[in-house]
């Protein structure tokens, strides 16, 4: 059986981009959840810091994760979030 790929961590969104990122996030989540091999995709606002969002993603295998990364690179999301700090760890879950 192939190993799941799990990405977890958080993003920090600059004040100037916060509203547009929150708006585009709705579309980004819908598109990601429709992808073949996406098991879970959550982006949750932090309760204390309005600029911080926790991120948790699970994909069935490395190929599904790679396909997600490729799709995102050519999406509106990548342009809108170019100033966002990303703090992720990627691991494989058996």
PDB file of C-alpha atoms in Angstrom:
ATOM      1  CA  UNK A   1       0.000   0.000   0.000  1.00  0.00           C
ATOM      2  CA  UNK A   2       1.243   3.487  -0.813  1.00  0.00           C
ATOM      3  CA  UNK A   3       1.891   5.942   1.981  1.00  0.00           C
ATOM      4  CA  UNK A   4      -0.380   8.919   2.497  1.00  0.00           C
ATOM      5  CA  UNK A   5       1.219  12.351   2.275  1.00  0.00           C
ATOM      6  CA  UNK A   6       0.357  14.722   5.116  1.00  0.00           C
ATOM      7  CA  UNK A   7       1.100  18.429   5.093  1.00  0.00           C
ATOM      8  CA  UNK A   8       0.559  20.354   8.305  1.00  0.00           C
ATOM      9  CA  UNK A   9       1.545  23.731   9.629  1.00  0.00           C
ATOM     10  CA  UNK A  10       0.360  27.282   9.252  1.00  0.00           C
ATOM     11  CA  UNK A  11       0.398  30.362   7.083  1.00  0.00           C
ATOM     12  CA  UNK A  12       0.734  34.000   8.126  1.00  0.00           C
ATOM     13  CA  UNK A  13      -1.088  36.489   5.916  1.00  0.00           C
ATOM     14  CA  UNK A  14      -0.017  40.153   5.729  1.00  0.00           C
ATOM     15  CA  UNK A  15      -2.678  42.683   6.708  1.00  0.00           C
ATOM     16  CA  UNK A  16      -2.820  44.112   3.181  1.00  0.00           C
ATOM     17  CA  UNK A  17      -3.725  40.695   1.713  1.00  0.00           C
ATOM     18  CA  UNK A  18      -5.984  39.355   4.469  1.00  0.00           C
ATOM     19  CA  UNK A  19      -9.415  40.037   2.937  1.00  0.00           C
ATOM     20  CA  UNK A  20      -8.536  38.828  -0.569  1.00  0.00           C
ATOM     21  CA  UNK A  21      -6.836  35.683   0.799  1.00  0.00           C
ATOM     22  CA  UNK A  22      -9.862  34.862   2.979  1.00  0.00           C
ATOM     23  CA  UNK A  23     -12.149  35.332  -0.013  1.00  0.00           C
ATOM     24  CA  UNK A  24     -10.031  33.252  -2.425  1.00  0.00           C
ATOM     25  CA  UNK A  25      -9.528  30.555   0.215  1.00  0.00           C
ATOM     26  CA  UNK A  26     -13.149  29.456  -0.216  1.00  0.00           C
ATOM     27  CA  UNK A  27     -12.512  28.710  -3.918  1.00  0.00           C
ATOM     28  CA  UNK A  28      -9.083  27.173  -3.216  1.00  0.00           C
ATOM     29  CA  UNK A  29     -10.580  24.747  -0.679  1.00  0.00           C
ATOM     30  CA  UNK A  30     -13.422  23.713  -3.029  1.00  0.00           C
ATOM     31  CA  UNK A  31     -11.016  23.054  -5.905  1.00  0.00           C
ATOM     32  CA  UNK A  32      -8.596  21.107  -3.713  1.00  0.00           C
ATOM     33  CA  UNK A  33     -11.302  18.920  -2.184  1.00  0.00           C
ATOM     34  CA  UNK A  34     -12.458  17.973  -5.716  1.00  0.00           C
ATOM     35  CA  UNK A  35      -8.974  16.700  -6.648  1.00  0.00           C
ATOM     36  CA  UNK A  36      -8.467  12.976  -7.105  1.00  0.00           C
ATOM     37  CA  UNK A  37      -6.604  11.656  -4.078  1.00  0.00           C
ATOM     38  CA  UNK A  38      -7.397  14.516  -1.688  1.00  0.00           C
ATOM     39  CA  UNK A  39      -8.564  13.022   1.606  1.00  0.00           C
ATOM     40  CA  UNK A  40      -8.622  16.111   3.827  1.00  0.00           C
ATOM     41  CA  UNK A  41      -7.956  19.796   3.314  1.00  0.00           C
ATOM     42  CA  UNK A  42      -8.583  22.238   6.152  1.00  0.00           C
ATOM     43  CA  UNK A  43      -7.466  25.805   6.680  1.00  0.00           C
ATOM     44  CA  UNK A  44      -8.589  27.124  10.059  1.00  0.00           C
ATOM     45  CA  UNK A  45      -8.275  30.705  11.325  1.00  0.00           C
ATOM     46  CA  UNK A  46      -6.265  31.040  14.530  1.00  0.00           C
ATOM     47  CA  UNK A  47      -8.364  32.059  17.542  1.00  0.00           C
ATOM     48  CA  UNK A  48      -5.837  34.649  18.734  1.00  0.00           C
ATOM     49  CA  UNK A  49      -3.976  35.910  15.658  1.00  0.00           C
ATOM     50  CA  UNK A  50      -6.293  36.961  12.782  1.00  0.00           C
ATOM     51  CA  UNK A  51      -3.354  36.717  10.327  1.00  0.00           C
ATOM     52  CA  UNK A  52      -2.542  33.084  11.125  1.00  0.00           C
ATOM     53  CA  UNK A  53      -4.308  30.043   9.648  1.00  0.00           C
ATOM     54  CA  UNK A  54      -3.629  26.416  10.540  1.00  0.00           C
ATOM     55  CA  UNK A  55      -3.295  24.142   7.514  1.00  0.00           C
ATOM     56  CA  UNK A  56      -3.835  20.372   7.401  1.00  0.00           C
ATOM     57  CA  UNK A  57      -3.883  18.328   4.204  1.00  0.00           C
ATOM     58  CA  UNK A  58      -3.922  14.599   3.486  1.00  0.00           C
ATOM     59  CA  UNK A  59      -3.489  12.992   0.084  1.00  0.00           C
ATOM     60  CA  UNK A  60      -3.685   9.292  -0.747  1.00  0.00           C
ATOM     61  CA  UNK A  61      -0.104   9.186  -2.070  1.00  0.00           C
ATOM     62  CA  UNK A  62       2.823  11.224  -3.381  1.00  0.00           C
ATOM     63  CA  UNK A  63       1.365  11.373  -6.898  1.00  0.00           C
ATOM     64  CA  UNK A  64      -1.894  12.926  -5.651  1.00  0.00           C
ATOM     65  CA  UNK A  65       0.106  15.428  -3.578  1.00  0.00           C
ATOM     66  CA  UNK A  66       2.357  16.278  -6.551  1.00  0.00           C
ATOM     67  CA  UNK A  67      -0.699  16.762  -8.770  1.00  0.00           C
ATOM     68  CA  UNK A  68      -2.156  19.127  -6.164  1.00  0.00           C
ATOM     69  CA  UNK A  69       1.085  21.131  -6.035  1.00  0.00           C
ATOM     70  CA  UNK A  70       1.149  21.365  -9.837  1.00  0.00           C
ATOM     71  CA  UNK A  71      -2.458  22.569  -9.988  1.00  0.00           C
ATOM     72  CA  UNK A  72      -1.866  25.185  -7.308  1.00  0.00           C
ATOM     73  CA  UNK A  73       1.210  26.559  -9.128  1.00  0.00           C
ATOM     74  CA  UNK A  74      -0.977  27.571 -12.066  1.00  0.00           C
ATOM     75  CA  UNK A  75      -3.934  28.826  -9.998  1.00  0.00           C
ATOM     76  CA  UNK A  76      -5.100  32.255  -8.889  1.00  0.00           C
ATOM     77  CA  UNK A  77      -4.282  31.172  -5.315  1.00  0.00           C
ATOM     78  CA  UNK A  78      -0.518  31.270  -5.918  1.00  0.00           C
ATOM     79  CA  UNK A  79      -0.698  34.879  -7.142  1.00  0.00           C
ATOM     80  CA  UNK A  80      -2.947  36.048  -4.317  1.00  0.00           C
ATOM     81  CA  UNK A  81      -0.774  34.392  -1.646  1.00  0.00           C
ATOM     82  CA  UNK A  82       2.648  35.424  -2.955  1.00  0.00           C
ATOM     83  CA  UNK A  83       3.301  37.499   0.206  1.00  0.00           C
ATOM     84  CA  UNK A  84       2.073  34.809   2.611  1.00  0.00           C
ATOM     85  CA  UNK A  85       4.590  33.163   4.970  1.00  0.00           C
ATOM     86  CA  UNK A  86       4.284  29.378   4.823  1.00  0.00           C
ATOM     87  CA  UNK A  87       5.428  27.133   7.681  1.00  0.00           C
ATOM     88  CA  UNK A  88       4.803  23.506   6.694  1.00  0.00           C
ATOM     89  CA  UNK A  89       5.988  20.039   7.548  1.00  0.00           C
ATOM     90  CA  UNK A  90       5.368  17.237   5.084  1.00  0.00           C
ATOM     91  CA  UNK A  91       5.366  13.635   6.242  1.00  0.00           C
ATOM     92  CA  UNK A  92       4.076  10.283   5.124  1.00  0.00           C
ATOM     93  CA  UNK A  93       1.437   8.496   7.127  1.00  0.00           C
ATOM     94  CA  UNK A  94       1.316   4.730   6.768  1.00  0.00           C
TER      95      UNK A  94
END
